[in-house]
mmCIF file of C-alpha atoms in Angstrom:
data_model
loop_
_atom_site.group_PDB
_atom_site.id
_atom_site.type_symbol
_atom_site.label_atom_id
_atom_site.label_comp_id
_atom_site.label_asym_id
_atom_site.label_seq_id
_atom_site.Cartn_x
_atom_site.Cartn_y
_atom_site.Cartn_z
ATOM 1 C CA UNK A 1 -39.194 24.137 36.942
ATOM 2 C CA UNK A 2 -37.410 22.654 34.154
ATOM 3 C CA UNK A 3 -39.716 23.318 30.586
ATOM 4 C CA UNK A 4 -37.416 20.810 28.652
ATOM 5 C CA UNK A 5 -38.526 17.662 30.941
ATOM 6 C CA UNK A 6 -42.260 16.240 29.672
ATOM 7 C CA UNK A 7 -44.938 16.368 32.007
ATOM 8 C CA UNK A 8 -45.202 13.625 34.178
ATOM 9 C CA UNK A 9 -48.621 13.063 35.149
ATOM 10 C CA UNK A 10 -49.829 13.087 38.809
ATOM 11 C CA UNK A 11 -52.451 10.035 38.544
ATOM 12 C CA UNK A 12 -52.732 7.214 37.177
ATOM 13 C CA UNK A 13 -54.209 7.222 33.591
ATOM 14 C CA UNK A 14 -55.609 3.842 32.165
ATOM 15 C CA UNK A 15 -57.371 3.057 28.931
ATOM 16 C CA UNK A 16 -61.056 3.855 29.014
ATOM 17 C CA UNK A 17 -61.825 0.913 26.534
ATOM 18 C CA UNK A 18 -59.452 -1.606 25.227
ATOM 19 C CA UNK A 19 -60.494 -1.500 21.498
ATOM 20 C CA UNK A 20 -59.770 2.670 21.787
ATOM 21 C CA UNK A 21 -56.008 3.062 22.314
ATOM 22 C CA UNK A 22 -56.401 7.045 22.343
ATOM 23 C CA UNK A 23 -58.896 7.428 25.398
ATOM 24 C CA UNK A 24 -57.513 7.299 28.941
ATOM 25 C CA UNK A 25 -59.491 8.379 32.349
ATOM 26 C CA UNK A 26 -57.833 8.747 35.853
ATOM 27 C CA UNK A 27 -60.109 8.105 38.942
ATOM 28 C CA UNK A 28 -58.356 10.890 41.677
ATOM 29 C CA UNK A 29 -57.992 8.815 45.131
ATOM 30 C CA UNK A 30 -58.848 12.262 46.603
ATOM 31 C CA UNK A 31 -62.504 12.378 45.535
ATOM 32 C CA UNK A 32 -64.264 9.301 44.492
ATOM 33 C CA UNK A 33 -67.026 11.124 42.639
ATOM 34 C CA UNK A 34 -64.577 12.619 39.988
ATOM 35 C CA UNK A 35 -63.557 11.067 36.855
ATOM 36 C CA UNK A 36 -60.958 12.938 34.217
ATOM 37 C CA UNK A 37 -61.003 11.848 30.915
ATOM 38 C CA UNK A 38 -58.612 12.616 27.796
ATOM 39 C CA UNK A 39 -59.559 11.283 24.257
ATOM 40 C CA UNK A 40 -58.066 12.194 20.831
ATOM 41 C CA UNK A 41 -60.723 13.644 18.833
ATOM 42 C CA UNK A 42 -60.884 13.924 15.070
ATOM 43 C CA UNK A 43 -61.839 16.769 13.145
ATOM 44 C CA UNK A 44 -63.885 17.318 10.082
ATOM 45 C CA UNK A 45 -60.948 18.106 8.022
ATOM 46 C CA UNK A 46 -58.365 15.000 8.933
ATOM 47 C CA UNK A 47 -56.716 17.116 11.855
ATOM 48 C CA UNK A 48 -57.223 16.206 15.598
ATOM 49 C CA UNK A 49 -56.503 16.994 18.777
ATOM 50 C CA UNK A 50 -56.529 16.041 22.388
ATOM 51 C CA UNK A 51 -59.742 16.848 24.375
ATOM 52 C CA UNK A 52 -59.899 16.583 28.108
ATOM 53 C CA UNK A 53 -62.632 16.919 30.781
ATOM 54 C CA UNK A 54 -62.995 16.867 34.481
ATOM 55 C CA UNK A 55 -66.404 15.568 36.185
ATOM 56 C CA UNK A 56 -67.587 15.836 39.520
ATOM 57 C CA UNK A 57 -71.523 15.894 40.235
ATOM 58 C CA UNK A 58 -71.113 18.448 37.478
ATOM 59 C CA UNK A 59 -68.829 19.098 34.872
ATOM 60 C CA UNK A 60 -65.713 20.978 36.557
ATOM 61 C CA UNK A 61 -63.709 21.924 33.385
ATOM 62 C CA UNK A 62 -63.057 20.921 29.855
ATOM 63 C CA UNK A 63 -60.603 22.099 26.968
ATOM 64 C CA UNK A 64 -58.365 21.023 24.142
ATOM 65 C CA UNK A 65 -54.647 20.100 24.135
ATOM 66 C CA UNK A 66 -52.005 19.345 20.903
ATOM 67 C CA UNK A 67 -50.603 16.370 22.995
ATOM 68 C CA UNK A 68 -51.702 13.689 25.685
ATOM 69 C CA UNK A 69 -49.412 14.879 28.014
ATOM 70 C CA UNK A 70 -50.470 18.568 27.894
ATOM 71 C CA UNK A 71 -53.957 17.287 28.180
ATOM 72 C CA UNK A 72 -53.214 15.124 31.063
ATOM 73 C CA UNK A 73 -51.719 18.160 32.771
ATOM 74 C CA UNK A 74 -54.588 20.573 31.717
ATOM 75 C CA UNK A 75 -57.114 18.285 33.370
ATOM 76 C CA UNK A 76 -54.780 17.507 36.644
ATOM 77 C CA UNK A 77 -54.795 21.149 37.075
ATOM 78 C CA UNK A 78 -58.244 21.825 36.765
ATOM 79 C CA UNK A 79 -58.908 18.832 39.542
ATOM 80 C CA UNK A 80 -56.714 20.327 41.973
ATOM 81 C CA UNK A 81 -58.232 24.142 41.800
ATOM 82 C CA UNK A 82 -61.429 21.843 41.767
ATOM 83 C CA UNK A 83 -60.479 20.774 45.019
ATOM 84 C CA UNK A 84 -59.405 24.249 46.664
ATOM 85 C CA UNK A 85 -62.906 25.262 46.006
ATOM 86 C CA UNK A 86 -65.721 25.458 48.898
ATOM 87 C CA UNK A 87 -67.965 22.836 48.686
ATOM 88 C CA UNK A 88 -71.469 23.706 47.720
#
């Protein structure tokens, strides 16, 4: 893998709301009950970071990233790992 190339998301990320340009969701076709979301979150001191979450019937994983591409990668990786788990 060439680390110099930017990450290319596996799934199609779409705007969650038209008036929120830094908020995206993806619905993987492999599992219709799963939603992935990433959004820019402002901190109390003016800084910000990308927050990401993967939800199914329950929260699967969540975290933070410095860029939207890193957030997409982390969410997609968490979803793919979730698919490998046996269903309860």
